[in-house]
Amino acid sequence: MLIFLAAIVWLSANAASLPPDNSTSATPPPDAETQIINEVEDAIQAAIRQDRGASIAFFAGGVTIQNTQVSESGEWAVSYLIPTDPQTGEPVPTEPGLTVAQQTRGEWDVWLPTSEGWSDMLTETPEDILSFDQKAMWLTQYNEAAVNVPSATLRGYLLPWDDGITRYLSTSVCHDSYITSGNAHYAYDFYTSKTMWDILAIKGGTVQIARWSVPNGDDTDMGNYIVIRDITTSPVTYHLYMHLAQDSIPPELRLNGAPVVQGQFLGIADDTGASTGHHLHLQVQVPLYGENYYWGRSVDFAFNDVDINQGHPRINASYCHDPLYCKAGDICDTFRSSYTSQNIRIGTEDNTPPEGDLRNPLTGETYAATLPLEAWARDLGDPGKNPVGIESARFIAYYNGAWREVGPAFTSENFNYEWDWCAAGVPEGPVSVALRLRDFRGNQTPGLPGLRHVTKHYDCNAQPIPNTCRPTSSQVALFSEINFQGVCQTLGLGDYASGSLFGPVGNDGTYSILVGSGVQAELFTDNNFTGRTETIRANDANLGENPTASGTLSSLKVSTRTTGFTANPQTEPGSGLVNRNPSPSTVNTVNAPYFDDFESDSSSWTTTNILWNVSEAQANSPTHSWRYGFDATNNYNDGTANSGSLTSPLINLPVSASPYVLEFRYRYQTESRYAHWDQRWVQISVDGGQFLNAYQLSSDPMSGWMKARIELLPMLGDMGFEHTLQVRFNFRTLDSRNNNFEGWFIDNFQVQAEPITACPTDNNEVNDAPAQATAITYGSTLHAAICPDWDVDYYKFNGSAGDQILVDIDAKSQGSELDGYLFLLDSDGTSELAESDDEVAYELQDPLLGYVLTRDGQYHLKMQAWDFPSGTGEYTLTLITESQNPSIHLTYPQENGGLRRGLVTLTAEASDPTSGIHAVRFWFHTDDWLSSDWVELPVDIDGTDGWSAPLDTSGFAEGDTLSVYVRAFDGAGNWAYAAAWQVVIDSKAPTISLSPLTNPSNSTALQLKWQASDVGTGVDYVVVESKVNNGAWETAGEEAVFRDYWFVGAPGNSYAFRATVYDRAGNSATSTTVNSSIPVINTLCSAPDAWDASAADNDNDYQNATLIAAGFEPQEHNFCNPAADDRLRDVDWLKFMAEGGKKYVFVANPAGSSAGVVIRLYAANGTTLLAESSPPRFGQPTTLSWESALNATLYVKLEHVNGSVAGNGVSYRVSLADEIVYLPLINR
């Protein structure tokens, strides 16, 4: 960026010594606009001179003011500051600076880019001189947002021009003189004077975004640029090349995702956009926010072909003095302006990336604690050129929203790695794995070679503490997660002055601690044993509620255990103002009932700190409340450990038959809701006595208005006498840190007499503390209540490691007013292991808590109202243990199926035998696995209409692929999943045509044949519909395998048919209608076979069976029953003489008809079934083989597989063949 401070100093140092203008020739007066421009530029020069104190005196460069534009109103102007080389007088090839000027009271006020308030004035500049997009461009460059950057210098880059050519550096770290945000600190401006030149890729990647349409000389725009995405770094980085010539970016690189290799031609260096000459602005960056890839925070990178400063070009010129702007960690030992490239353009060396694939895992597999990875990779190189070999082959995985490298880099052709998912912090659910391959030329395989998708189904946090994390009696163990999970570090006796001594847990990384039996741990929140402190002698599974909370431990002392008790400092208000008696001479008096909403005079209330004030920032009703905090800064941070009290007037309480109640509304936001941090106390003075602590507000929800109610009877005693009352609200920060929060608001204060509020029946009371906890066991169901005024219920139970528990609270679902909040606590009764508010947020407002116990022992449950301390109501608590996972499968889309375009409904079937299905969650993923994440759809919590979720696929193109992932959860938190990977977007309907039917039919069975096809996902199934005698359409049947369907009708009816085909995406098409009729039965069966002459002469029973012999001509029969009026359910009996040792084969072959013959073989008595065989479907032959063990007369019964099929045409041929069975020869 522009290094304009040099110009500022040059003007400052030389303006007074400029030679006087001795010209005596008259010049014409300027026009009005020119006069304004002259005034603006004079004001800018004056501003530069005034900025002299911020300038660096040894700069000797110059600056030119150009392109001044004045708004239509004449009250605003913007100008470019162009740096110039004092030796050549030419503009320095870089980006200009922008000044903003505003005319007030007849004078121009100027904001230089280094001026305070420059960005605010830029925002207010009228758009007729600075468009919205231009403002966004300038403001983005100055954005100081915190972002995630690489932890070390990135390497492997080459200078961005051809091998052997020398070009020049105009700007390096001295970008900071203008871009004060530091966003361009690691950027470089390269140039050759007044020359356009080819730009080569400094490293490989893929195109993220490109712009090529801005013409040369258009400085009102950000210009042409190309951004290359590089996923080989962590985090992912982007290479920004700016000021490219119009249309110079090759067409193939104008597409998102286009692959780029090192040395590839990207475009031509020009001066499009805000530029002062032909040059390339180059930086490697991370986005500042969202998906803004044009401009980001530059990160440190080094060139392999730069031989100074470990690859960092630096310059020390009159217009750019890098030494001044080198930060700690920057390498600025050597300076020069010229640099020669070793970047070889594509086409002169091997530019073919390596290839490789994963052997394991396979998509769709499920794994537990580790994932075995196995792959191969090789570098073949370009044809005719020697491959350079594999420089790096790595496994990568996508989880927690980013691609991450897994394990070490490999160089061998075959490699494998056992990936510990728990150590890597991989969450349960889908994980994608692939390869990242690069050869020594820097060619990187595009895309995600070997891409696979698997599921992690293993709860790392539910595992026992490993032995390496168990302290001895003289050690403590620190853990990076609650409940002794995550990474750990054991520490022996000694003093540890900083978190750098805590191993992998690190500074501010401790969330739970195990303490050996012979030691104690003194914890400190700051280095060198300072800050908040406490001494711990017992294991603590969650430090969150401690004075040294989770994530704050910075130093530690481990010492031999003592028996004394060390109190935590400042856990309650001490003496002084807090307990001081009221002064009767200065206290205002009011009478109960008393109400104050602080909307009018609040002078009767007294305060001890200016932080207590009547505020309009928040109010319960209507517009004012008392606040502890500054309205101007919206916090209570005054740089000190502060405290203050708000005290009510003296309230006279007359004799009353009902007890008095204090009620007020409050809202707060502080550093923590726990008791040991910023504290909120309600203190009460009765009858002029000392103020005593009544209640400490803690463990209540932040940032919402709550109601507190306090029964005063226990404090007042006998209500047969008059009393006086004062209420004090005391706030204490305890320290000067973390005070940038809203503070405490009090509103709608009220004291009045009310009838005693009855508590619902609760046989478990009193159980208001861990020591009073009600004992329960697995399988317990009990009824209880949260009473008005500060009630909390505790329960305790014993569990074993590995128990999957489910605690189910039913309150609102049973009509109770209680909005419950449930906590699972460790054996100490305070360390929170898990919590549950709503079963489904804002919908099912009863807690449902599932958890896997990690060790044997006692655990506690804490039940309170969400709106504690005022919430109340009855509830039912159930505790069970359940370890069986539910079951689920996707019904739409199918695996290897598709999805229609438009609004579709994803569906699944799920079940659970114990606690039932609690919720089913659906996700989808586009085919962009490189840069997109899973998208969750609305959760389904009501399975009465099936489990489903809507998905709009209208934004996807035909042939795109999506993946669908679904998880079913039972009440205990167990889960199962199903997935459909890479299903195709298919909006094209299939086609189907029905073949014409014979009309009239010679059978009651009609064979519907069709031709169906689908060019997308393929045919899934066909549904056949029929209607009889012009009636309504009815579903006749469904076929998924064959291309025909047999329909059985009734004689004397006419039929119409149509068929609907469905593809695997759910698209459908319906055929045209075909028709046929079935004659009346006497016509249909007018020609029965020769063995069914009449009702009296037929073969319908075995006594009248027809003789058949092996090897003779087949007999031809049909199914027309002469013994029945409807001619249906015909039976044909045969008999034959069987010989022992022979094998017989019966074949019933339909004569091109609708026959489907069942063959049953009976013994000589005609009733004992020996064997049977059925056809696969109508029109298919039937075969029955039988080996006879003796000589006998056997019987064969032949009947249609469907007795309602009849007709002259329902014919078949039956034959018998014999085969001699030869027994093996046995030598005796």
mmCIF file of N, CA and C in Angstrom, residues 412-499:
data_model
loop_
_atom_site.group_PDB
_atom_site.id
_atom_site.type_symbol
_atom_site.label_atom_id
_atom_site.label_comp_id
_atom_site.label_asym_id
_atom_site.label_seq_id
_atom_site.Cartn_x
_atom_site.Cartn_y
_atom_site.Cartn_z
ATOM 1 N N SER A 412 6.523 -42.128 0.897
ATOM 2 C CA SER A 412 6.521 -43.453 0.284
ATOM 3 C C SER A 412 5.251 -43.653 -0.534
ATOM 4 N N GLU A 413 5.270 -44.642 -1.406
ATOM 5 C CA GLU A 413 4.115 -44.889 -2.269
ATOM 6 C C GLU A 413 2.939 -45.424 -1.472
ATOM 7 N N ASN A 414 3.187 -46.288 -0.502
ATOM 8 C CA ASN A 414 2.134 -46.840 0.346
ATOM 9 C C ASN A 414 2.352 -46.341 1.772
ATOM 10 N N PHE A 415 1.296 -45.922 2.401
ATOM 11 C CA PHE A 415 1.436 -45.375 3.752
ATOM 12 C C PHE A 415 0.127 -45.568 4.511
ATOM 13 N N ASN A 416 0.219 -45.550 5.824
ATOM 14 C CA ASN A 416 -0.961 -45.725 6.669
ATOM 15 C C ASN A 416 -0.753 -45.006 7.982
ATOM 16 N N TYR A 417 -1.859 -44.802 8.686
ATOM 17 C CA TYR A 417 -1.802 -44.061 9.950
ATOM 18 C C TYR A 417 -3.027 -44.429 10.779
ATOM 19 N N GLU A 418 -2.805 -44.669 12.056
ATOM 20 C CA GLU A 418 -3.901 -44.953 12.988
ATOM 21 C C GLU A 418 -4.271 -43.642 13.669
ATOM 22 N N TRP A 419 -5.426 -43.111 13.300
ATOM 23 C CA TRP A 419 -5.832 -41.773 13.747
ATOM 24 C C TRP A 419 -6.664 -41.875 15.024
ATOM 25 N N ASP A 420 -6.166 -41.264 16.092
ATOM 26 C CA ASP A 420 -6.872 -41.208 17.371
ATOM 27 C C ASP A 420 -7.861 -40.052 17.319
ATOM 28 N N TRP A 421 -9.126 -40.376 17.140
ATOM 29 C CA TRP A 421 -10.150 -39.346 17.008
ATOM 30 C C TRP A 421 -10.299 -38.521 18.280
ATOM 31 N N CYS A 422 -10.185 -39.177 19.412
ATOM 32 C CA CYS A 422 -10.398 -38.459 20.675
ATOM 33 C C CYS A 422 -9.293 -37.438 20.908
ATOM 34 N N ALA A 423 -8.053 -37.813 20.629
ATOM 35 C CA ALA A 423 -6.945 -36.874 20.809
ATOM 36 C C ALA A 423 -7.083 -35.669 19.895
ATOM 37 N N ALA A 424 -7.702 -35.888 18.723
ATOM 38 C CA ALA A 424 -7.863 -34.785 17.775
ATOM 39 C C ALA A 424 -9.104 -33.948 18.046
ATOM 40 N N GLY A 425 -9.953 -34.372 18.983
ATOM 41 C CA GLY A 425 -11.153 -33.612 19.294
ATOM 42 C C GLY A 425 -12.222 -33.708 18.233
ATOM 43 N N VAL A 426 -12.295 -34.833 17.553
ATOM 44 C CA VAL A 426 -13.289 -35.009 16.491
ATOM 45 C C VAL A 426 -14.653 -35.280 17.118
ATOM 46 N N PRO A 427 -15.686 -34.523 16.767
ATOM 47 C CA PRO A 427 -17.010 -34.760 17.352
ATOM 48 C C PRO A 427 -17.668 -35.988 16.740
ATOM 49 N N GLU A 428 -18.682 -36.489 17.406
ATOM 50 C CA GLU A 428 -19.438 -37.605 16.844
ATOM 51 C C GLU A 428 -20.224 -37.134 15.625
ATOM 52 N N GLY A 429 -20.384 -38.045 14.677
ATOM 53 C CA GLY A 429 -21.125 -37.719 13.468
ATOM 54 C C GLY A 429 -20.292 -37.951 12.227
ATOM 55 N N PRO A 430 -20.689 -37.340 11.101
ATOM 56 C CA PRO A 430 -19.989 -37.594 9.838
ATOM 57 C C PRO A 430 -18.627 -36.914 9.787
ATOM 58 N N VAL A 431 -17.669 -37.611 9.209
ATOM 59 C CA VAL A 431 -16.321 -37.096 9.004
ATOM 60 C C VAL A 431 -15.908 -37.460 7.584
ATOM 61 N N SER A 432 -15.368 -36.492 6.859
ATOM 62 C CA SER A 432 -14.865 -36.750 5.516
ATOM 63 C C SER A 432 -13.348 -36.828 5.564
ATOM 64 N N VAL A 433 -12.771 -37.777 4.829
ATOM 65 C CA VAL A 433 -11.325 -37.931 4.777
ATOM 66 C C VAL A 433 -10.893 -37.968 3.319
ATOM 67 N N ALA A 434 -9.688 -37.500 3.051
ATOM 68 C CA ALA A 434 -9.150 -37.456 1.691
ATOM 69 C C ALA A 434 -7.640 -37.348 1.790
ATOM 70 N N LEU A 435 -7.004 -37.090 0.638
ATOM 71 C CA LEU A 435 -5.553 -36.954 0.573
ATOM 72 C C LEU A 435 -5.182 -35.564 0.090
ATOM 73 N N ARG A 436 -4.005 -35.110 0.504
ATOM 74 C CA ARG A 436 -3.403 -33.884 -0.008
ATOM 75 C C ARG A 436 -2.019 -34.265 -0.524
ATOM 76 N N LEU A 437 -1.839 -34.184 -1.840
ATOM 77 C CA LEU A 437 -0.621 -34.678 -2.482
ATOM 78 C C LEU A 437 0.108 -33.548 -3.195
ATOM 79 N N ARG A 438 1.408 -33.480 -3.039
ATOM 80 C CA ARG A 438 2.217 -32.446 -3.691
ATOM 81 C C ARG A 438 3.570 -33.037 -4.060
ATOM 82 N N ASP A 439 4.040 -32.725 -5.295
ATOM 83 C CA ASP A 439 5.371 -33.184 -5.689
ATOM 84 C C ASP A 439 6.400 -32.088 -5.414
ATOM 85 N N PHE A 440 7.666 -32.397 -5.703
ATOM 86 C CA PHE A 440 8.731 -31.449 -5.392
ATOM 87 C C PHE A 440 8.697 -30.222 -6.300
ATOM 88 N N ARG A 441 7.950 -30.287 -7.387
ATOM 89 C CA ARG A 441 7.792 -29.118 -8.258
ATOM 90 C C ARG A 441 6.751 -28.158 -7.684
ATOM 91 N N GLY A 442 6.014 -28.607 -6.679
ATOM 92 C CA GLY A 442 4.947 -27.794 -6.103
ATOM 93 C C GLY A 442 3.599 -28.073 -6.723
ATOM 94 N N ASN A 443 3.529 -29.043 -7.658
ATOM 95 C CA ASN A 443 2.246 -29.408 -8.233
ATOM 96 C C ASN A 443 1.405 -30.127 -7.188
ATOM 97 N N GLN A 444 0.231 -29.626 -6.980
ATOM 98 C CA GLN A 444 -0.663 -30.221 -5.991
ATOM 99 C C GLN A 444 -1.861 -30.832 -6.691
ATOM 100 N N THR A 445 -2.207 -32.033 -6.301
ATOM 101 C CA THR A 445 -3.354 -32.706 -6.900
ATOM 102 C C THR A 445 -4.606 -31.915 -6.585
ATOM 103 N N PRO A 446 -5.361 -31.512 -7.610
ATOM 104 C CA PRO A 446 -6.554 -30.704 -7.341
ATOM 105 C C PRO A 446 -7.647 -31.527 -6.679
ATOM 106 N N GLY A 447 -8.583 -30.814 -6.091
ATOM 107 C CA GLY A 447 -9.745 -31.475 -5.486
ATOM 108 C C GLY A 447 -9.386 -32.239 -4.241
ATOM 109 N N LEU A 448 -10.086 -33.338 -4.025
ATOM 110 C CA LEU A 448 -9.932 -34.142 -2.818
ATOM 111 C C LEU A 448 -9.749 -35.600 -3.221
ATOM 112 N N PRO A 449 -8.539 -35.960 -3.655
ATOM 113 C CA PRO A 449 -8.327 -37.353 -4.073
ATOM 114 C C PRO A 449 -8.616 -38.327 -2.945
ATOM 115 N N GLY A 450 -9.283 -39.417 -3.310
ATOM 116 C CA GLY A 450 -9.584 -40.458 -2.331
ATOM 117 C C GLY A 450 -10.725 -40.141 -1.393
ATOM 118 N N LEU A 451 -11.537 -39.152 -1.710
ATOM 119 C CA LEU A 451 -12.565 -38.685 -0.774
ATOM 120 C C LEU A 451 -13.457 -39.831 -0.297
ATOM 121 N N ARG A 452 -13.603 -39.939 1.016
ATOM 122 C CA ARG A 452 -14.494 -40.924 1.642
ATOM 123 C C ARG A 452 -15.253 -40.241 2.774
ATOM 124 N N HIS A 453 -16.377 -40.841 3.141
ATOM 125 C CA HIS A 453 -17.209 -40.288 4.219
ATOM 126 C C HIS A 453 -17.533 -41.410 5.201
ATOM 127 N N VAL A 454 -17.172 -41.200 6.450
ATOM 128 C CA VAL A 454 -17.415 -42.190 7.496
ATOM 129 C C VAL A 454 -18.101 -41.504 8.676
ATOM 130 N N THR A 455 -18.435 -42.300 9.663
ATOM 131 C CA THR A 455 -19.104 -41.772 10.855
ATOM 132 C C THR A 455 -18.346 -42.175 12.105
ATOM 133 N N LYS A 456 -18.115 -41.203 12.964
ATOM 134 C CA LYS A 456 -17.567 -41.481 14.293
ATOM 135 C C LYS A 456 -18.738 -41.670 15.251
ATOM 136 N N HIS A 457 -18.837 -42.861 15.818
ATOM 137 C CA HIS A 457 -19.888 -43.149 16.790
ATOM 138 C C HIS A 457 -19.211 -43.631 18.071
ATOM 139 N N TYR A 458 -18.708 -42.676 18.807
ATOM 140 C CA TYR A 458 -17.935 -42.979 20.004
ATOM 141 C C TYR A 458 -17.835 -41.709 20.831
ATOM 142 N N ASP A 459 -18.281 -41.770 22.065
ATOM 143 C CA ASP A 459 -18.262 -40.608 22.947
ATOM 144 C C ASP A 459 -16.950 -40.590 23.725
ATOM 145 N N CYS A 460 -16.017 -39.771 23.282
ATOM 146 C CA CYS A 460 -14.713 -39.703 23.953
ATOM 147 C C CYS A 460 -14.846 -39.231 25.394
ATOM 148 N N ASN A 461 -15.833 -38.363 25.649
ATOM 149 C CA ASN A 461 -15.982 -37.806 26.994
ATOM 150 C C ASN A 461 -16.600 -38.798 27.972
ATOM 151 N N ALA A 462 -17.004 -39.938 27.480
ATOM 152 C CA ALA A 462 -17.616 -40.933 28.355
ATOM 153 C C ALA A 462 -16.642 -42.045 28.718
ATOM 154 N N GLN A 463 -15.367 -41.826 28.442
ATOM 155 C CA GLN A 463 -14.384 -42.880 28.669
ATOM 156 C C GLN A 463 -13.692 -42.696 30.019
ATOM 157 N N PRO A 464 -13.243 -43.784 30.624
ATOM 158 C CA PRO A 464 -12.537 -43.687 31.916
ATOM 159 C C PRO A 464 -11.261 -42.864 31.790
ATOM 160 N N ILE A 465 -10.832 -42.319 32.911
ATOM 161 C CA ILE A 465 -9.602 -41.532 32.925
ATOM 162 C C ILE A 465 -8.423 -42.460 32.643
ATOM 163 N N PRO A 466 -7.600 -42.157 31.640
ATOM 164 C CA PRO A 466 -6.450 -43.044 31.367
ATOM 165 C C PRO A 466 -5.455 -43.009 32.515
ATOM 166 N N ASN A 467 -4.698 -44.077 32.652
ATOM 167 C CA ASN A 467 -3.735 -44.182 33.755
ATOM 168 C C ASN A 467 -2.694 -43.082 33.709
ATOM 169 N N THR A 468 -2.354 -42.636 32.498
ATOM 170 C CA THR A 468 -1.346 -41.580 32.376
ATOM 171 C C THR A 468 -1.838 -40.250 32.921
ATOM 172 N N CYS A 469 -3.144 -40.133 33.146
ATOM 173 C CA CYS A 469 -3.707 -38.889 33.669
ATOM 174 C C CYS A 469 -4.111 -39.005 35.134
ATOM 175 N N ARG A 470 -3.800 -40.130 35.754
ATOM 176 C CA ARG A 470 -4.151 -40.300 37.166
ATOM 177 C C ARG A 470 -2.962 -39.885 38.031
ATOM 178 N N PRO A 471 -3.144 -38.886 38.882
ATOM 179 C CA PRO A 471 -2.006 -38.429 39.692
ATOM 180 C C PRO A 471 -1.676 -39.414 40.805
ATOM 181 N N THR A 472 -0.397 -39.422 41.200
ATOM 182 C CA THR A 472 -0.013 -40.153 42.396
ATOM 183 C C THR A 472 -0.436 -39.337 43.617
ATOM 184 N N SER A 473 -0.152 -39.852 44.798
ATOM 185 C CA SER A 473 -0.538 -39.148 46.025
ATOM 186 C C SER A 473 0.155 -37.793 46.153
ATOM 187 N N SER A 474 1.280 -37.625 45.438
ATOM 188 C CA SER A 474 2.016 -36.359 45.546
ATOM 189 C C SER A 474 1.921 -35.537 44.260
ATOM 190 N N GLN A 475 0.879 -35.742 43.486
ATOM 191 C CA GLN A 475 0.705 -35.006 42.234
ATOM 192 C C GLN A 475 -0.726 -34.470 42.112
ATOM 193 N N VAL A 476 -0.886 -33.534 41.194
ATOM 194 C CA VAL A 476 -2.205 -33.137 40.729
ATOM 195 C C VAL A 476 -2.237 -33.363 39.219
ATOM 196 N N ALA A 477 -3.436 -33.477 38.673
ATOM 197 C CA ALA A 477 -3.591 -33.618 37.228
ATOM 198 C C ALA A 477 -4.562 -32.550 36.733
ATOM 199 N N LEU A 478 -4.112 -31.782 35.739
ATOM 200 C CA LEU A 478 -4.943 -30.750 35.123
ATOM 201 C C LEU A 478 -5.556 -31.310 33.839
ATOM 202 N N PHE A 479 -6.808 -30.922 33.554
ATOM 203 C CA PHE A 479 -7.511 -31.414 32.375
ATOM 204 C C PHE A 479 -8.068 -30.235 31.588
ATOM 205 N N SER A 480 -8.077 -30.399 30.265
ATOM 206 C CA SER A 480 -8.525 -29.314 29.389
ATOM 207 C C SER A 480 -10.033 -29.290 29.204
ATOM 208 N N GLU A 481 -10.759 -30.257 29.761
ATOM 209 C CA GLU A 481 -12.206 -30.281 29.674
ATOM 210 C C GLU A 481 -12.773 -30.648 31.038
ATOM 211 N N ILE A 482 -14.060 -30.359 31.219
ATOM 212 C CA ILE A 482 -14.688 -30.725 32.483
ATOM 213 C C ILE A 482 -14.761 -32.240 32.615
ATOM 214 N N ASN A 483 -14.993 -32.681 33.854
ATOM 215 C CA ASN A 483 -15.165 -34.103 34.157
ATOM 216 C C ASN A 483 -13.920 -34.909 33.818
ATOM 217 N N PHE A 484 -12.745 -34.278 33.963
ATOM 218 C CA PHE A 484 -11.461 -34.957 33.797
ATOM 219 C C PHE A 484 -11.320 -35.571 32.400
ATOM 220 N N GLN A 485 -11.719 -34.797 31.408
ATOM 221 C CA GLN A 485 -11.612 -35.237 30.015
ATOM 222 C C GLN A 485 -10.680 -34.298 29.260
ATOM 223 N N GLY A 486 -10.430 -34.632 27.996
ATOM 224 C CA GLY A 486 -9.532 -33.833 27.167
ATOM 225 C C GLY A 486 -8.079 -34.196 27.440
ATOM 226 N N VAL A 487 -7.168 -33.318 27.031
ATOM 227 C CA VAL A 487 -5.757 -33.569 27.293
ATOM 228 C C VAL A 487 -5.456 -33.282 28.761
ATOM 229 N N CYS A 488 -4.369 -33.871 29.274
ATOM 230 C CA CYS A 488 -4.074 -33.740 30.706
ATOM 231 C C CYS A 488 -2.598 -33.462 30.910
ATOM 232 N N GLN A 489 -2.286 -33.032 32.129
ATOM 233 C CA GLN A 489 -0.891 -32.833 32.534
ATOM 234 C C GLN A 489 -0.798 -33.083 34.033
ATOM 235 N N THR A 490 0.080 -34.008 34.436
ATOM 236 C CA THR A 490 0.307 -34.227 35.862
ATOM 237 C C THR A 490 1.486 -33.357 36.312
ATOM 238 N N LEU A 491 1.365 -32.819 37.531
ATOM 239 C CA LEU A 491 2.387 -31.939 38.095
ATOM 240 C C LEU A 491 2.684 -32.390 39.521
ATOM 241 N N GLY A 492 3.969 -32.477 39.862
ATOM 242 C CA GLY A 492 4.368 -32.864 41.211
ATOM 243 C C GLY A 492 4.521 -31.666 42.130
ATOM 244 N N LEU A 493 5.051 -31.901 43.295
ATOM 245 C CA LEU A 493 5.274 -30.836 44.266
ATOM 246 C C LEU A 493 6.142 -29.742 43.654
ATOM 247 N N GLY A 494 5.735 -28.488 43.865
ATOM 248 C CA GLY A 494 6.526 -27.386 43.334
ATOM 249 C C GLY A 494 5.665 -26.196 42.982
ATOM 250 N N ASP A 495 6.335 -25.124 42.568
ATOM 251 C CA ASP A 495 5.674 -23.884 42.181
ATOM 252 C C ASP A 495 5.769 -23.724 40.666
ATOM 253 N N TYR A 496 4.647 -23.423 40.041
ATOM 254 C CA TYR A 496 4.574 -23.292 38.589
ATOM 255 C C TYR A 496 4.074 -21.879 38.287
ATOM 256 N N ALA A 497 5.015 -21.004 37.927
ATOM 257 C CA ALA A 497 4.723 -19.566 37.884
ATOM 258 C C ALA A 497 3.946 -19.117 36.651
ATOM 259 N N SER A 498 3.814 -19.971 35.634
ATOM 260 C CA SER A 498 3.062 -19.573 34.444
ATOM 261 C C SER A 498 2.422 -20.782 33.801
ATOM 262 N N GLY A 499 1.401 -20.514 32.998
ATOM 263 C CA GLY A 499 0.699 -21.590 32.313
ATOM 264 C C GLY A 499 1.536 -22.294 31.276
#
